[in-house]
Amino acid sequence: MTALDDDSGRCASGHASVRVHRLAARAGEDVVDRLEAIDAVAAQDATIVLVDRFTDGLAAPERRRLLAALRPVATAGRAVLVDDADPVAALAVADGALRADPAGGLVHEPLGADLLAS
């Protein structure tokens, strides 16, 4: 996630730049502060939202609550990329996953209830 450049987001055709916003937790932020940050991002027009270890330092129920709060941000037509210490919680609210292939490239894997159950 840290290798992604916030200033180089591009549209699907690769020609036009798009707005990118990064969400990261700051020391001392509680769940309410982080939920407010999610609301602020939802009100903006960023096309790509990078969620970088946003739930660090929180208990499992609080992590799940924050990750679930990201769902409406993603359904507003944005790409929301999440790097989280709790991959199970992140996958529970994800539509897909990016996995590194042996050559170092990224492969998109769609997720669904049937895949998670297997």
Short mmCIF file of N, CA, C and O in Angstrom, two decimals:
data_model
loop_
_atom_site.label_atom_id
_atom_site.label_comp_id
_atom_site.label_asym_id
_atom_site.label_seq_id
_atom_site.Cartn_x
_atom_site.Cartn_y
_atom_site.Cartn_z
N MET A 1 0.83 -1.19 0.00
CA MET A 1 0.00 0.00 0.00
C MET A 1 0.87 1.26 0.00
O MET A 1 0.53 2.23 -0.65
N THR A 2 1.98 1.20 0.70
CA THR A 2 2.84 2.39 0.76
C THR A 2 3.50 2.68 -0.58
O THR A 2 3.92 3.80 -0.83
N ALA A 3 3.58 1.68 -1.46
CA ALA A 3 4.19 1.90 -2.77
C ALA A 3 3.25 2.61 -3.74
O ALA A 3 3.70 3.10 -4.77
N LEU A 4 1.97 2.69 -3.42
CA LEU A 4 1.02 3.37 -4.30
C LEU A 4 1.17 4.87 -4.16
O LEU A 4 1.26 5.41 -3.06
N ASP A 5 1.18 5.56 -5.29
CA ASP A 5 1.35 7.01 -5.34
C ASP A 5 -0.02 7.66 -5.39
O ASP A 5 -0.77 7.48 -6.34
N ASP A 6 -0.35 8.45 -4.38
CA ASP A 6 -1.65 9.10 -4.31
C ASP A 6 -1.90 10.06 -5.46
O ASP A 6 -3.04 10.40 -5.76
N ASP A 7 -0.86 10.53 -6.11
CA ASP A 7 -1.00 11.52 -7.18
C ASP A 7 -1.04 10.92 -8.58
O ASP A 7 -1.07 11.65 -9.56
N SER A 8 -1.04 9.59 -8.69
CA SER A 8 -0.96 9.01 -10.03
C SER A 8 -2.14 8.11 -10.38
O SER A 8 -2.04 7.28 -11.27
N GLY A 9 -3.29 8.29 -9.72
CA GLY A 9 -4.47 7.51 -10.07
C GLY A 9 -4.93 7.83 -11.48
O GLY A 9 -4.89 8.99 -11.90
N ARG A 10 -5.33 6.83 -12.22
CA ARG A 10 -5.76 7.02 -13.60
C ARG A 10 -7.11 6.35 -13.83
O ARG A 10 -7.46 5.38 -13.17
N CYS A 11 -7.84 6.86 -14.82
CA CYS A 11 -9.12 6.25 -15.20
C CYS A 11 -8.85 4.89 -15.84
O CYS A 11 -7.70 4.53 -16.11
N ALA A 12 -9.90 4.13 -16.12
CA ALA A 12 -9.75 2.78 -16.66
C ALA A 12 -8.98 2.77 -17.98
O ALA A 12 -8.23 1.83 -18.26
N SER A 13 -9.13 3.81 -18.79
CA SER A 13 -8.40 3.86 -20.07
C SER A 13 -6.94 4.27 -19.87
O SER A 13 -6.14 4.16 -20.79
N GLY A 14 -6.62 4.78 -18.68
CA GLY A 14 -5.24 5.16 -18.38
C GLY A 14 -4.86 6.56 -18.81
O GLY A 14 -3.74 6.99 -18.59
N HIS A 15 -5.77 7.31 -19.38
CA HIS A 15 -5.43 8.62 -19.91
C HIS A 15 -5.65 9.76 -18.91
O HIS A 15 -4.77 10.58 -18.71
N ALA A 16 -6.80 9.83 -18.30
CA ALA A 16 -7.11 10.93 -17.40
C ALA A 16 -6.77 10.57 -15.96
O ALA A 16 -6.90 9.43 -15.54
N SER A 17 -6.31 11.56 -15.20
CA SER A 17 -6.03 11.30 -13.80
C SER A 17 -7.32 11.39 -13.00
O SER A 17 -8.26 12.07 -13.40
N VAL A 18 -7.36 10.67 -11.90
CA VAL A 18 -8.51 10.69 -11.02
C VAL A 18 -8.05 11.03 -9.60
O VAL A 18 -6.87 10.87 -9.27
N ARG A 19 -8.97 11.49 -8.80
CA ARG A 19 -8.64 11.88 -7.43
C ARG A 19 -8.50 10.66 -6.54
O ARG A 19 -9.31 9.74 -6.59
N VAL A 20 -7.46 10.67 -5.73
CA VAL A 20 -7.16 9.57 -4.80
C VAL A 20 -7.16 10.14 -3.39
O VAL A 20 -6.63 11.23 -3.15
N HIS A 21 -7.76 9.40 -2.46
CA HIS A 21 -7.72 9.79 -1.05
C HIS A 21 -7.21 8.61 -0.23
O HIS A 21 -7.61 7.48 -0.48
N ARG A 22 -6.35 8.89 0.73
CA ARG A 22 -5.79 7.84 1.58
C ARG A 22 -6.33 8.00 2.99
O ARG A 22 -6.28 9.07 3.56
N LEU A 23 -6.84 6.90 3.54
CA LEU A 23 -7.28 6.85 4.93
C LEU A 23 -6.26 6.07 5.73
O LEU A 23 -5.97 4.92 5.40
N ALA A 24 -5.71 6.69 6.75
CA ALA A 24 -4.79 6.01 7.65
C ALA A 24 -5.06 6.51 9.06
O ALA A 24 -5.41 7.68 9.25
N ALA A 25 -4.95 5.64 10.02
CA ALA A 25 -5.21 6.01 11.41
C ALA A 25 -4.03 6.80 11.96
O ALA A 25 -2.88 6.52 11.66
N ARG A 26 -4.36 7.79 12.78
CA ARG A 26 -3.34 8.54 13.49
C ARG A 26 -3.35 8.11 14.96
O ARG A 26 -4.37 7.66 15.46
N ALA A 27 -2.22 8.24 15.60
CA ALA A 27 -2.12 7.86 17.01
C ALA A 27 -3.19 8.58 17.83
O ALA A 27 -3.43 9.77 17.64
N GLY A 28 -3.86 7.83 18.68
CA GLY A 28 -4.85 8.41 19.57
C GLY A 28 -6.26 8.48 19.00
O GLY A 28 -7.19 8.87 19.70
N GLU A 29 -6.43 8.16 17.72
CA GLU A 29 -7.78 8.20 17.14
C GLU A 29 -8.60 7.01 17.63
O GLU A 29 -8.15 5.87 17.57
N ASP A 30 -9.81 7.30 18.08
CA ASP A 30 -10.70 6.22 18.50
C ASP A 30 -11.64 5.87 17.35
O ASP A 30 -11.52 6.41 16.24
N VAL A 31 -12.56 4.97 17.61
CA VAL A 31 -13.48 4.50 16.57
C VAL A 31 -14.32 5.65 16.02
O VAL A 31 -14.53 5.76 14.81
N VAL A 32 -14.80 6.53 16.90
CA VAL A 32 -15.64 7.65 16.46
C VAL A 32 -14.86 8.55 15.51
O VAL A 32 -15.38 8.95 14.46
N ASP A 33 -13.61 8.85 15.85
CA ASP A 33 -12.77 9.68 14.96
C ASP A 33 -12.61 9.02 13.60
O ASP A 33 -12.69 9.68 12.56
N ARG A 34 -12.40 7.73 13.60
CA ARG A 34 -12.18 7.01 12.35
C ARG A 34 -13.47 6.91 11.53
O ARG A 34 -13.43 7.01 10.30
N LEU A 35 -14.60 6.74 12.20
CA LEU A 35 -15.88 6.73 11.49
C LEU A 35 -16.15 8.10 10.86
O LEU A 35 -16.65 8.19 9.73
N GLU A 36 -15.79 9.17 11.55
CA GLU A 36 -15.93 10.51 11.00
C GLU A 36 -15.04 10.69 9.77
O GLU A 36 -15.43 11.33 8.80
N ALA A 37 -13.85 10.11 9.80
CA ALA A 37 -12.95 10.19 8.64
C ALA A 37 -13.55 9.46 7.45
O ALA A 37 -13.46 9.93 6.31
N ILE A 38 -14.20 8.33 7.70
CA ILE A 38 -14.86 7.59 6.61
C ILE A 38 -16.00 8.43 6.04
O ILE A 38 -16.15 8.53 4.82
N ASP A 39 -16.80 9.05 6.90
CA ASP A 39 -17.88 9.91 6.44
C ASP A 39 -17.35 11.06 5.59
O ASP A 39 -17.95 11.43 4.57
N ALA A 40 -16.22 11.64 5.99
CA ALA A 40 -15.62 12.74 5.24
C ALA A 40 -15.18 12.29 3.85
O ALA A 40 -15.39 12.99 2.86
N VAL A 41 -14.59 11.10 3.77
CA VAL A 41 -14.17 10.57 2.47
C VAL A 41 -15.40 10.28 1.60
O VAL A 41 -15.39 10.55 0.40
N ALA A 42 -16.45 9.76 2.19
CA ALA A 42 -17.67 9.46 1.43
C ALA A 42 -18.26 10.73 0.83
O ALA A 42 -18.87 10.68 -0.24
N ALA A 43 -18.08 11.87 1.49
CA ALA A 43 -18.63 13.13 0.99
C ALA A 43 -17.75 13.75 -0.10
O ALA A 43 -18.19 14.67 -0.78
N GLN A 44 -16.54 13.25 -0.28
CA GLN A 44 -15.65 13.78 -1.31
C GLN A 44 -15.84 13.03 -2.62
O GLN A 44 -16.53 12.03 -2.68
N ASP A 45 -15.19 13.53 -3.66
CA ASP A 45 -15.35 12.92 -4.97
C ASP A 45 -14.16 12.09 -5.42
O ASP A 45 -13.92 11.93 -6.61
N ALA A 46 -13.43 11.54 -4.47
CA ALA A 46 -12.29 10.69 -4.85
C ALA A 46 -12.79 9.43 -5.56
O ALA A 46 -13.78 8.83 -5.17
N THR A 47 -12.10 9.05 -6.61
CA THR A 47 -12.44 7.84 -7.37
C THR A 47 -11.78 6.62 -6.76
O THR A 47 -12.30 5.52 -6.84
N ILE A 48 -10.62 6.82 -6.15
CA ILE A 48 -9.88 5.73 -5.50
C ILE A 48 -9.65 6.11 -4.04
O ILE A 48 -9.21 7.22 -3.74
N VAL A 49 -9.98 5.17 -3.15
CA VAL A 49 -9.74 5.38 -1.73
C VAL A 49 -8.78 4.27 -1.27
O VAL A 49 -9.08 3.09 -1.42
N LEU A 50 -7.64 4.69 -0.74
CA LEU A 50 -6.65 3.76 -0.22
C LEU A 50 -6.80 3.71 1.30
O LEU A 50 -6.65 4.73 1.97
N VAL A 51 -7.11 2.54 1.82
CA VAL A 51 -7.33 2.38 3.27
C VAL A 51 -6.13 1.63 3.81
O VAL A 51 -5.99 0.42 3.63
N ASP A 52 -5.24 2.37 4.44
CA ASP A 52 -3.92 1.89 4.81
C ASP A 52 -3.83 1.65 6.31
O ASP A 52 -3.62 2.58 7.08
N ARG A 53 -4.04 0.38 6.73
CA ARG A 53 -3.93 -0.01 8.13
C ARG A 53 -4.80 0.86 9.04
O ARG A 53 -4.42 1.25 10.13
N PHE A 54 -5.99 1.15 8.58
CA PHE A 54 -6.91 2.06 9.25
C PHE A 54 -7.46 1.51 10.56
O PHE A 54 -7.91 2.26 11.41
N THR A 55 -7.43 0.20 10.74
CA THR A 55 -7.99 -0.39 11.96
C THR A 55 -6.92 -0.78 12.97
O THR A 55 -7.23 -1.38 14.00
N ASP A 56 -5.67 -0.45 12.69
CA ASP A 56 -4.59 -0.81 13.61
C ASP A 56 -4.87 -0.31 15.03
O ASP A 56 -5.36 0.81 15.22
N GLY A 57 -4.58 -1.15 16.01
CA GLY A 57 -4.73 -0.79 17.41
C GLY A 57 -6.11 -0.97 17.98
O GLY A 57 -6.36 -0.66 19.14
N LEU A 58 -7.05 -1.48 17.19
CA LEU A 58 -8.42 -1.65 17.65
C LEU A 58 -8.73 -3.12 17.90
O LEU A 58 -8.13 -4.00 17.30
N ALA A 59 -9.71 -3.36 18.75
CA ALA A 59 -10.18 -4.72 19.01
C ALA A 59 -10.97 -5.23 17.80
O ALA A 59 -11.44 -4.44 16.98
N ALA A 60 -11.12 -6.53 17.70
CA ALA A 60 -11.78 -7.16 16.55
C ALA A 60 -13.17 -6.58 16.25
O ALA A 60 -13.47 -6.29 15.09
N PRO A 61 -14.07 -6.41 17.24
CA PRO A 61 -15.38 -5.85 16.91
C PRO A 61 -15.30 -4.43 16.33
O PRO A 61 -16.06 -4.09 15.43
N GLU A 62 -14.35 -3.64 16.83
CA GLU A 62 -14.19 -2.29 16.30
C GLU A 62 -13.63 -2.31 14.89
O GLU A 62 -14.03 -1.51 14.04
N ARG A 63 -12.70 -3.22 14.61
CA ARG A 63 -12.16 -3.36 13.25
C ARG A 63 -13.27 -3.72 12.27
O ARG A 63 -13.39 -3.13 11.20
N ARG A 64 -14.10 -4.69 12.66
CA ARG A 64 -15.21 -5.10 11.78
C ARG A 64 -16.17 -3.95 11.54
O ARG A 64 -16.66 -3.76 10.43
N ARG A 65 -16.43 -3.16 12.58
CA ARG A 65 -17.34 -2.02 12.45
C ARG A 65 -16.80 -1.01 11.44
O ARG A 65 -17.54 -0.51 10.58
N LEU A 66 -15.51 -0.70 11.53
CA LEU A 66 -14.92 0.25 10.59
C LEU A 66 -14.90 -0.29 9.17
O LEU A 66 -15.23 0.43 8.21
N LEU A 67 -14.52 -1.54 9.00
CA LEU A 67 -14.48 -2.12 7.67
C LEU A 67 -15.87 -2.18 7.05
O LEU A 67 -16.04 -1.91 5.85
N ALA A 68 -16.89 -2.48 7.84
CA ALA A 68 -18.27 -2.48 7.33
C ALA A 68 -18.70 -1.07 6.94
O ALA A 68 -19.45 -0.89 5.97
N ALA A 69 -18.22 -0.07 7.65
CA ALA A 69 -18.57 1.32 7.33
C ALA A 69 -17.98 1.77 6.00
O ALA A 69 -18.45 2.74 5.40
N LEU A 70 -16.96 1.06 5.51
CA LEU A 70 -16.36 1.38 4.21
C LEU A 70 -17.23 0.91 3.05
O LEU A 70 -17.10 1.38 1.93
N ARG A 71 -18.09 -0.05 3.30
CA ARG A 71 -18.90 -0.65 2.24
C ARG A 71 -19.67 0.39 1.42
O ARG A 71 -19.61 0.37 0.20
N PRO A 72 -20.38 1.33 2.06
CA PRO A 72 -21.10 2.35 1.27
C PRO A 72 -20.17 3.26 0.48
O PRO A 72 -20.57 3.78 -0.57
N VAL A 73 -18.96 3.45 0.94
CA VAL A 73 -17.99 4.25 0.18
C VAL A 73 -17.67 3.55 -1.13
O VAL A 73 -17.64 4.16 -2.19
N ALA A 74 -17.50 2.24 -1.07
CA ALA A 74 -17.18 1.45 -2.27
C ALA A 74 -18.37 1.35 -3.21
O ALA A 74 -18.20 1.35 -4.42
N THR A 75 -19.57 1.28 -2.69
CA THR A 75 -20.73 1.14 -3.57
C THR A 75 -21.12 2.44 -4.24
O THR A 75 -22.00 2.45 -5.07
N ALA A 76 -20.43 3.53 -3.91
CA ALA A 76 -20.70 4.80 -4.57
C ALA A 76 -19.90 4.94 -5.86
O ALA A 76 -19.72 6.03 -6.36
N GLY A 77 -19.39 3.84 -6.40
CA GLY A 77 -18.64 3.86 -7.65
C GLY A 77 -17.15 4.11 -7.47
O GLY A 77 -16.46 4.41 -8.44
N ARG A 78 -16.68 3.99 -6.27
CA ARG A 78 -15.26 4.18 -6.01
C ARG A 78 -14.55 2.84 -5.90
O ARG A 78 -15.15 1.85 -5.49
N ALA A 79 -13.26 2.85 -6.22
CA ALA A 79 -12.42 1.70 -5.93
C ALA A 79 -11.85 1.92 -4.54
O ALA A 79 -11.24 2.95 -4.28
N VAL A 80 -12.09 0.99 -3.64
CA VAL A 80 -11.59 1.09 -2.28
C VAL A 80 -10.62 -0.07 -2.07
O VAL A 80 -11.02 -1.23 -2.10
N LEU A 81 -9.34 0.26 -1.90
CA LEU A 81 -8.30 -0.74 -1.69
C LEU A 81 -7.93 -0.74 -0.22
O LEU A 81 -7.61 0.31 0.34
N VAL A 82 -7.98 -1.91 0.41
CA VAL A 82 -7.77 -2.02 1.85
C VAL A 82 -6.56 -2.90 2.15
O VAL A 82 -6.48 -4.03 1.66
N ASP A 83 -5.66 -2.38 2.96
CA ASP A 83 -4.58 -3.16 3.54
C ASP A 83 -4.84 -3.15 5.04
O ASP A 83 -4.81 -2.09 5.67
N ASP A 84 -5.11 -4.31 5.61
CA ASP A 84 -5.51 -4.36 7.01
C ASP A 84 -4.81 -5.51 7.72
O ASP A 84 -4.53 -6.55 7.11
N ALA A 85 -4.55 -5.33 9.00
CA ALA A 85 -3.91 -6.37 9.80
C ALA A 85 -4.83 -7.57 10.02
O ALA A 85 -4.38 -8.64 10.39
N ASP A 86 -6.12 -7.38 9.77
CA ASP A 86 -7.11 -8.45 9.95
C ASP A 86 -7.70 -8.81 8.59
O ASP A 86 -8.76 -8.34 8.20
N PRO A 87 -6.98 -9.64 7.80
CA PRO A 87 -7.45 -9.93 6.45
C PRO A 87 -8.80 -10.65 6.42
O PRO A 87 -9.56 -10.49 5.48
N VAL A 88 -9.11 -11.42 7.44
CA VAL A 88 -10.40 -12.12 7.45
C VAL A 88 -11.54 -11.11 7.54
O VAL A 88 -12.52 -11.20 6.80
N ALA A 89 -11.40 -10.12 8.41
CA ALA A 89 -12.43 -9.08 8.51
C ALA A 89 -12.53 -8.28 7.22
O ALA A 89 -13.63 -7.95 6.76
N ALA A 90 -11.39 -7.96 6.62
CA ALA A 90 -11.40 -7.20 5.37
C ALA A 90 -12.06 -8.00 4.25
O ALA A 90 -12.88 -7.48 3.49
N LEU A 91 -11.74 -9.28 4.15
CA LEU A 91 -12.35 -10.12 3.11
C LEU A 91 -13.85 -10.29 3.32
O LEU A 91 -14.60 -10.47 2.36
N ALA A 92 -14.30 -10.21 4.56
CA ALA A 92 -15.73 -10.38 4.85
C ALA A 92 -16.57 -9.26 4.24
O ALA A 92 -17.76 -9.46 3.99
N VAL A 93 -15.99 -8.10 3.98
CA VAL A 93 -16.74 -7.00 3.39
C VAL A 93 -16.29 -6.67 1.97
O VAL A 93 -16.75 -5.72 1.38
N ALA A 94 -15.38 -7.48 1.42
CA ALA A 94 -14.80 -7.19 0.10
C ALA A 94 -15.57 -7.84 -1.03
O ALA A 94 -16.19 -8.89 -0.87
N ASP A 95 -15.50 -7.20 -2.20
CA ASP A 95 -16.03 -7.78 -3.43
C ASP A 95 -14.97 -8.62 -4.14
O ASP A 95 -15.27 -9.48 -4.94
N GLY A 96 -13.71 -8.31 -3.85
CA GLY A 96 -12.62 -9.00 -4.51
C GLY A 96 -11.33 -8.82 -3.75
O GLY A 96 -11.26 -8.06 -2.79
N ALA A 97 -10.32 -9.51 -4.21
CA ALA A 97 -9.00 -9.43 -3.59
C ALA A 97 -7.96 -9.29 -4.68
O ALA A 97 -8.14 -9.78 -5.80
N LEU A 98 -6.88 -8.61 -4.35
CA LEU A 98 -5.73 -8.54 -5.23
C LEU A 98 -4.66 -9.44 -4.63
O LEU A 98 -4.32 -9.31 -3.46
N ARG A 99 -4.18 -10.36 -5.43
CA ARG A 99 -3.13 -11.27 -4.96
C ARG A 99 -1.91 -11.09 -5.84
O ARG A 99 -2.01 -10.89 -7.05
N ALA A 100 -0.75 -11.18 -5.22
CA ALA A 100 0.50 -11.11 -5.97
C ALA A 100 0.75 -12.45 -6.64
O ALA A 100 0.65 -13.49 -6.01
N ASP A 101 1.06 -12.40 -7.95
CA ASP A 101 1.39 -13.64 -8.65
C ASP A 101 2.89 -13.89 -8.54
O ASP A 101 3.63 -13.05 -8.03
N PRO A 102 3.37 -15.06 -8.97
CA PRO A 102 4.80 -15.37 -8.83
C PRO A 102 5.73 -14.37 -9.52
O PRO A 102 6.87 -14.19 -9.11
N ALA A 103 5.24 -13.69 -10.54
CA ALA A 103 6.07 -12.72 -11.26
C ALA A 103 6.04 -11.34 -10.61
O ALA A 103 6.68 -10.41 -11.09
N GLY A 104 5.26 -11.19 -9.54
CA GLY A 104 5.17 -9.90 -8.85
C GLY A 104 4.05 -9.02 -9.33
O GLY A 104 3.89 -7.90 -8.87
N GLY A 105 3.25 -9.51 -10.28
CA GLY A 105 2.09 -8.76 -10.74
C GLY A 105 0.91 -8.96 -9.81
O GLY A 105 0.96 -9.78 -8.89
N LEU A 106 -0.15 -8.21 -10.05
CA LEU A 106 -1.36 -8.34 -9.24
C LEU A 106 -2.46 -9.00 -10.05
O LEU A 106 -2.67 -8.68 -11.21
N VAL A 107 -3.14 -9.93 -9.42
CA VAL A 107 -4.25 -10.64 -10.05
C VAL A 107 -5.51 -10.35 -9.24
O VAL A 107 -5.51 -10.53 -8.01
N HIS A 108 -6.56 -9.92 -9.91
CA HIS A 108 -7.84 -9.67 -9.24
C HIS A 108 -8.60 -10.98 -9.10
O HIS A 108 -8.74 -11.73 -10.06
N GLU A 109 -9.08 -11.26 -7.90
CA GLU A 109 -9.90 -12.44 -7.64
C GLU A 109 -11.24 -12.00 -7.08
O GLU A 109 -11.29 -11.45 -5.98
N PRO A 110 -12.32 -12.17 -7.84
CA PRO A 110 -13.63 -11.80 -7.31
C PRO A 110 -13.99 -12.71 -6.13
O PRO A 110 -13.59 -13.88 -6.10
N LEU A 111 -14.68 -12.15 -5.18
CA LEU A 111 -15.13 -12.92 -4.02
C LEU A 111 -16.65 -12.94 -4.01
O LEU A 111 -17.30 -12.02 -4.45
N GLY A 112 -17.17 -13.99 -3.45
CA GLY A 112 -18.61 -14.09 -3.28
C GLY A 112 -18.87 -15.01 -2.11
O GLY A 112 -17.97 -15.69 -1.62
N ALA A 113 -20.10 -15.05 -1.68
CA ALA A 113 -20.47 -15.90 -0.53
C ALA A 113 -20.10 -17.35 -0.79
O ALA A 113 -19.65 -18.05 0.10
N ASP A 114 -20.24 -17.80 -2.05
CA ASP A 114 -19.94 -19.20 -2.35
C ASP A 114 -18.43 -19.47 -2.24
O ASP A 114 -18.02 -20.54 -1.83
N LEU A 115 -17.59 -18.48 -2.59
CA LEU A 115 -16.15 -18.68 -2.48
C LEU A 115 -15.68 -18.67 -1.02
O LEU A 115 -14.79 -19.39 -0.65
N LEU A 116 -16.28 -17.80 -0.22
CA LEU A 116 -15.89 -17.71 1.18
C LEU A 116 -16.31 -18.94 1.95
O LEU A 116 -15.68 -19.32 2.92
N ALA A 117 -17.38 -19.59 1.52
CA ALA A 117 -17.88 -20.76 2.22
C ALA A 117 -17.04 -22.01 1.95
O ALA A 117 -17.03 -22.94 2.73
N SER A 118 -16.30 -22.00 0.84
CA SER A 118 -15.54 -23.19 0.47
C SER A 118 -14.23 -23.30 1.18
O SER A 118 -13.75 -22.47 1.85
#
